[in-house]
GROMACS .gro file of C-alpha atoms in nm:
model
  273
    1MET     CA    1   1.741   1.755  -1.200
    2ASN     CA    2   1.515   2.114  -1.387
    3THR     CA    3   1.099   2.112  -1.378
    4THR     CA    4   1.165   2.099  -1.824
    5GLN     CA    5   1.335   1.730  -1.798
    6LEU     CA    6   1.144   1.622  -1.554
    7THR     CA    7   0.799   1.747  -1.741
    8ALA     CA    8   0.949   1.650  -2.097
    9PRO     CA    9   0.694   1.438  -2.280
   10GLY     CA   10   0.830   1.098  -2.291
   11ALA     CA   11   0.968   1.119  -1.944
   12TYR     CA   12   0.857   0.902  -1.788
   13PRO     CA   13   0.620   0.695  -1.961
   14GLY     CA   14   0.269   0.566  -1.860
   15LEU     CA   15   0.291   0.879  -1.670
   16HIS     CA   16   0.181   1.269  -1.817
   17LEU     CA   17   0.330   1.537  -1.579
   18GLN     CA   18   0.291   1.937  -1.605
   19LEU     CA   19   0.367   2.138  -1.389
   20HIS     CA   20   0.121   2.428  -1.265
   21ASP     CA   21   0.261   2.733  -1.141
   22SER     CA   22   0.185   2.712  -0.810
   23GLY     CA   23   0.331   2.489  -0.766
   24ILE     CA   24   0.115   2.124  -0.784
   25LEU     CA   25   0.358   1.860  -1.021
   26GLN     CA   26   0.051   1.691  -1.159
   27ILE     CA   27   0.055   1.346  -1.215
   28THR     CA   28  -0.188   1.108  -1.492
   29ILE     CA   29  -0.183   0.771  -1.553
   30ARG     CA   30  -0.268   0.730  -1.867
   31ASN     CA   31  -0.316   0.405  -2.072
   32ASP     CA   32  -0.651   0.403  -2.273
   33LYS     CA   33  -0.543   0.014  -2.372
   34THR     CA   34  -0.559  -0.106  -2.021
   35LEU     CA   35  -0.741   0.102  -1.738
   36ASN     CA   36  -0.351   0.236  -1.695
   37SER     CA   37  -0.234  -0.070  -1.656
   38VAL     CA   38   0.155  -0.037  -1.520
   39GLY     CA   39   0.338  -0.249  -1.758
   40ALA     CA   40   0.724  -0.297  -1.737
   41ASP     CA   41   0.843   0.067  -1.830
   42ALA     CA   42   0.556   0.203  -1.662
   43HIS     CA   43   0.591   0.044  -1.334
   44ARG     CA   44   1.023   0.186  -1.398
   45ALA     CA   45   0.872   0.522  -1.432
   46LEU     CA   46   0.672   0.517  -1.079
   47THR     CA   47   0.926   0.347  -0.923
   48ARG     CA   48   1.227   0.614  -1.014
   49ILE     CA   49   0.957   0.962  -1.059
   50TRP     CA   50   0.974   1.039  -0.638
   51ARG     CA   51   1.343   1.087  -0.620
   52ASP     CA   52   1.406   1.267  -0.946
   53ILE     CA   53   1.060   1.453  -0.798
   54ASP     CA   54   1.254   1.492  -0.443
   55ASP     CA   55   1.550   1.675  -0.610
   56THR     CA   56   1.364   1.935  -0.844
   57PRO     CA   57   1.338   2.215  -0.691
   58GLY     CA   58   0.997   2.447  -0.805
   59ILE     CA   59   0.768   2.134  -0.677
   60ARG     CA   60   0.568   2.203  -0.405
   61CYS     CA   61   0.330   1.956  -0.402
   62VAL     CA   62   0.217   1.663  -0.645
   63LEU     CA   63  -0.091   1.515  -0.729
   64ILE     CA   64  -0.123   1.192  -0.893
   65HIS     CA   65  -0.421   1.012  -1.039
   66GLY     CA   66  -0.601   0.797  -1.311
   67GLU     CA   67  -0.654   0.972  -1.640
   68GLY     CA   68  -1.038   0.788  -1.843
   69ARG     CA   69  -1.244   0.524  -1.610
   70GLY     CA   70  -0.991   0.455  -1.328
   71PHE     CA   71  -0.709   0.533  -1.151
   72SER     CA   72  -0.472   0.177  -1.224
   73SER     CA   73  -0.543  -0.210  -1.299
   74GLY     CA   74  -0.306  -0.222  -1.162
   75GLY     CA   75   0.048  -0.449  -1.348
   76ASP     CA   76  -0.067  -0.643  -1.665
   77TYR     CA   77  -0.028  -0.919  -1.744
   78ASP     CA   78   0.215  -0.944  -1.981
   79LEU     CA   79   0.501  -0.840  -1.747
   80ILE     CA   80   0.326  -1.077  -1.458
   81GLU     CA   81   0.329  -1.376  -1.690
   82ASP     CA   82   0.779  -1.216  -1.740
   83MET     CA   83   0.804  -1.184  -1.432
   84SER     CA   84   0.660  -1.554  -1.382
   85ARG     CA   85   0.971  -1.642  -1.644
   86ASP     CA   86   1.205  -1.537  -1.586
   87PHE     CA   87   1.470  -1.510  -1.317
   88SER     CA   88   1.625  -1.093  -1.427
   89THR     CA   89   1.289  -0.927  -1.436
   90LEU     CA   90   1.210  -1.119  -1.144
   91THR     CA   91   1.455  -1.022  -0.934
   92ARG     CA   92   1.441  -0.574  -1.163
   93VAL     CA   93   1.094  -0.606  -1.018
   94TRP     CA   94   1.173  -0.643  -0.690
   95LYS     CA   95   1.434  -0.390  -0.688
   96GLU     CA   96   1.223  -0.133  -0.859
   97ALA     CA   97   0.832  -0.284  -0.644
   98ARG     CA   98   1.122  -0.226  -0.349
   99ASP     CA   99   1.201   0.103  -0.423
  100LEU     CA  100   0.840   0.249  -0.513
  101VAL     CA  101   0.771   0.251  -0.166
  102TYR     CA  102   1.048   0.363   0.005
  103ASN     CA  103   1.108   0.624  -0.235
  104VAL     CA  104   0.719   0.749  -0.251
  105ILE     CA  105   0.816   0.761   0.110
  106ASN     CA  106   1.155   0.943   0.154
  107CYS     CA  107   1.022   1.189  -0.103
  108SER     CA  108   0.988   1.508   0.084
  109LYS     CA  109   0.733   1.720  -0.110
  110PRO     CA  110   0.321   1.660  -0.005
  111ILE     CA  111   0.156   1.427  -0.218
  112VAL     CA  112  -0.230   1.447  -0.235
  113SER     CA  113  -0.365   1.099  -0.464
  114ALA     CA  114  -0.750   1.091  -0.686
  115ILE     CA  115  -0.893   0.786  -0.685
  116HIS     CA  116  -1.181   0.743  -0.916
  117GLY     CA  117  -1.271   0.385  -1.031
  118PRO     CA  118  -1.027   0.071  -1.012
  119CYS     CA  119  -0.772   0.094  -0.812
  120VAL     CA  120  -0.536  -0.223  -0.740
  121GLY     CA  121  -0.134  -0.274  -0.792
  122ALA     CA  122   0.156  -0.092  -0.784
  123GLY     CA  123  -0.116   0.234  -0.818
  124LEU     CA  124  -0.314   0.121  -0.507
  125ALA     CA  125   0.034   0.148  -0.359
  126VAL     CA  126   0.070   0.527  -0.484
  127ALA     CA  127  -0.281   0.549  -0.366
  128LEU     CA  128  -0.227   0.453   0.002
  129LEU     CA  129   0.051   0.620   0.033
  130ALA     CA  130   0.013   0.916  -0.039
  131ASP     CA  131  -0.020   1.150   0.252
  132VAL     CA  132  -0.383   1.313   0.133
  133SER     CA  133  -0.578   1.013  -0.030
  134ILE     CA  134  -0.941   1.119  -0.097
  135THR     CA  135  -1.121   0.851  -0.297
  136ALA     CA  136  -1.465   0.862  -0.458
  137HIS     CA  137  -1.758   0.735  -0.343
  138THR     CA  138  -1.749   0.446  -0.620
  139ALA     CA  139  -1.379   0.420  -0.632
  140ARG     CA  140  -1.333  -0.005  -0.561
  141LEU     CA  141  -0.948  -0.071  -0.403
  142LEU     CA  142  -0.808  -0.389  -0.447
  143ASP     CA  143  -0.531  -0.575  -0.401
  144GLY     CA  144  -0.564  -0.888  -0.545
  145HIS     CA  145  -0.236  -1.040  -0.497
  146VAL     CA  146  -0.452  -1.329  -0.279
  147ARG     CA  147  -0.637  -1.397  -0.633
  148LEU     CA  148  -0.288  -1.355  -0.770
  149GLY     CA  149  -0.180  -1.595  -0.598
  150VAL     CA  150   0.064  -1.504  -0.442
  151ALA     CA  151   0.129  -1.302  -0.116
  152ALA     CA  152  -0.021  -0.964  -0.040
  153GLY     CA  153   0.351  -0.799  -0.012
  154ASP     CA  154   0.341  -0.402  -0.223
  155HIS     CA  155   0.271  -0.180  -0.021
  156ALA     CA  156   0.042  -0.371   0.187
  157ALA     CA  157   0.193  -0.567   0.474
  158ILE     CA  158   0.374  -0.171   0.623
  159ILE     CA  159   0.085  -0.064   0.595
  160TRP     CA  160  -0.284  -0.147   0.592
  161PRO     CA  161  -0.256  -0.246   0.932
  162LEU     CA  162  -0.150   0.168   1.024
  163LEU     CA  163  -0.442   0.266   0.838
  164CYS     CA  164  -0.701  -0.009   0.959
  165GLY     CA  165  -0.602  -0.177   1.216
  166LEU     CA  166  -0.481  -0.517   1.148
  167ASN     CA  167  -0.820  -0.757   1.203
  168LYS     CA  168  -0.976  -0.566   0.833
  169ALA     CA  169  -0.662  -0.586   0.719
  170LYS     CA  170  -0.605  -0.947   0.684
  171TYR     CA  171  -0.936  -0.978   0.575
  172HIS     CA  172  -0.949  -0.743   0.309
  173LEU     CA  173  -0.577  -0.895   0.218
  174MET     CA  174  -0.671  -1.311   0.274
  175THR     CA  175  -1.001  -1.283   0.052
  176GLY     CA  176  -0.963  -0.998  -0.167
  177GLU     CA  177  -1.238  -0.827  -0.132
  178PRO     CA  178  -1.262  -0.432  -0.248
  179VAL     CA  179  -1.332  -0.241  -0.134
  180SER     CA  180  -1.550   0.156  -0.196
  181GLY     CA  181  -1.453   0.421  -0.108
  182ILE     CA  182  -1.680   0.521   0.104
  183GLU     CA  183  -1.612   0.182   0.350
  184ALA     CA  184  -1.173   0.286   0.256
  185GLU     CA  185  -1.276   0.634   0.466
  186ARG     CA  186  -1.500   0.458   0.701
  187ILE     CA  187  -1.206   0.224   0.822
  188GLY     CA  188  -0.982   0.453   0.812
  189LEU     CA  189  -0.792   0.294   0.500
  190VAL     CA  190  -0.871   0.685   0.344
  191SER     CA  191  -0.796   1.039   0.453
  192LEU     CA  192  -1.148   1.220   0.224
  193THR     CA  193  -1.410   1.047   0.063
  194VAL     CA  194  -1.658   1.299  -0.151
  195PRO     CA  195  -1.895   1.250  -0.454
  196ASP     CA  196  -1.769   1.111  -0.781
  197ASP     CA  197  -1.782   1.425  -0.935
  198GLU     CA  198  -1.573   1.691  -0.651
  199LEU     CA  199  -1.329   1.422  -0.582
  200LEU     CA  200  -1.056   1.644  -0.879
  201ASP     CA  201  -1.197   1.956  -0.710
  202ARG     CA  202  -1.189   1.861  -0.351
  203ALA     CA  203  -0.832   1.735  -0.400
  204TRP     CA  204  -0.711   2.062  -0.584
  205THR     CA  205  -0.812   2.278  -0.285
  206VAL     CA  206  -0.593   1.982  -0.103
  207ALA     CA  207  -0.291   2.031  -0.317
  208ASN     CA  208  -0.345   2.395  -0.346
  209GLN     CA  209  -0.311   2.404   0.085
  210LEU     CA  210  -0.013   2.208   0.080
  211ALA     CA  211   0.136   2.428  -0.163
  212HIS     CA  212   0.090   2.728   0.015
  213GLY     CA  213   0.181   2.628   0.340
  214SER     CA  214   0.525   2.648   0.501
  215PRO     CA  215   0.787   2.381   0.295
  216THR     CA  216   0.975   2.319   0.558
  217ALA     CA  217   0.689   2.331   0.855
  218ILE     CA  218   0.493   2.012   0.597
  219ARG     CA  219   0.785   1.879   0.498
  220TRP     CA  220   0.870   1.782   0.843
  221THR     CA  221   0.580   1.668   0.965
  222LYS     CA  222   0.606   1.427   0.692
  223TYR     CA  223   0.949   1.254   0.743
  224ALA     CA  224   0.875   1.288   1.125
  225LEU     CA  225   0.552   1.072   1.061
  226ASN     CA  226   0.629   0.875   0.809
  227ASN     CA  227   0.828   0.669   1.058
  228TRP     CA  228   0.629   0.529   1.115
  229LEU     CA  229   0.586   0.297   0.806
  230ARG     CA  230   1.032   0.313   0.873
  231GLN     CA  231   0.980   0.155   1.143
  232ALA     CA  232   0.637  -0.105   0.942
  233GLY     CA  233   1.013  -0.178   0.672
  234PRO     CA  234   1.137  -0.529   0.811
  235THR     CA  235   0.770  -0.596   0.777
  236PHE     CA  236   0.726  -0.499   0.421
  237ASP     CA  237   1.094  -0.621   0.314
  238ALA     CA  238   0.943  -1.020   0.418
  239SER     CA  239   0.646  -0.920   0.288
  240LEU     CA  240   0.749  -0.827  -0.080
  241ALA     CA  241   1.014  -1.107  -0.040
  242LEU     CA  242   0.749  -1.365   0.008
  243GLU     CA  243   0.522  -1.203  -0.263
  244PHE     CA  244   0.850  -1.299  -0.552
  245LEU     CA  245   0.877  -1.573  -0.399
  246GLY     CA  246   0.516  -1.688  -0.437
  247PHE     CA  247   0.656  -1.581  -0.857
  248THR     CA  248   0.817  -1.872  -0.864
  249GLY     CA  249   0.600  -2.120  -0.844
  250PRO     CA  250   0.259  -2.298  -1.006
  251ASP     CA  251  -0.058  -2.102  -0.755
  252VAL     CA  252   0.099  -1.789  -0.969
  253ARG     CA  253   0.061  -1.927  -1.318
  254GLU     CA  254  -0.291  -2.089  -1.266
  255GLY     CA  255  -0.395  -1.752  -1.104
  256LEU     CA  256  -0.273  -1.591  -1.405
  257SER     CA  257  -0.422  -1.813  -1.597
  258SER     CA  258  -0.781  -1.812  -1.414
  259LEU     CA  259  -0.739  -1.443  -1.462
  260ARG     CA  260  -0.709  -1.473  -1.840
  261GLU     CA  261  -0.981  -1.689  -1.903
  262LYS     CA  262  -1.221  -1.515  -1.701
  263ARG     CA  263  -1.269  -1.819  -1.468
  264GLU     CA  264  -1.244  -1.960  -1.098
  265PRO     CA  265  -0.906  -2.050  -1.030
  266ASN     CA  266  -0.837  -2.433  -0.922
  267PHE     CA  267  -0.546  -2.346  -0.658
  268ALA     CA  268  -0.285  -2.597  -0.525
  269ASP     CA  269  -0.500  -2.860  -0.230
  270ASP     CA  270  -0.257  -2.749   0.038
  271ALA     CA  271   0.112  -2.541  -0.005
  272PRO     CA  272   0.472  -2.709   0.099
  273VAL     CA  273   0.534  -2.535   0.373
   0.00000   0.00000   0.00000
């Protein structure tokens, strides 16, 4: 693939791409109506783009951020409902969710994420799997799986314990309590945090530093370090399977209804296992 094909308008729905002269590919997550939520087309795009970036010459670094008031509010409700009702949709999105994580891990080009506002779902997976993750102080990182009524799959089991330790990971993933940008840096969940008005400037500084370094040295360092994540592959695969098993049960329907109705959920009193 060449850069013209990669950056062609509409090639990746929900994403705007711009390749700068420095070799930095800027990816902006865009969905004005729903705070950059990720629908079916955008989820597919966010999955496959990393393999295409890996195969495209001329890209030295990637900078990804959200447009407007936040990074991404996660999967949209229509997609979640389709997953809970249709087996074909469920299995397709399961494969995309698996591939998204492994594609980011295996993309040889360094990735910088600039996180502001809400950061949830597939957006959070990309943001935290980036090689350098930078938050605005007021960013709000949230893994909302348990609030929806499914296990914390996606990226959580593969990287949260490695970044912030098992106890902190369990606390936030099992309670669904959000993490501010400042707290995320304090517990080691992200690389850096900066005042809100400095976020993009700092992200560009880091991206430029990576783009002008030795490509082989940086990419091979990333490859070696990401073996820590590859070792956790079986844990991730199990968490993702359990998450998607949950989409076939009653709790996700109650979780989704309660979110749409802006009320507390009334989950089942017990689980069969």
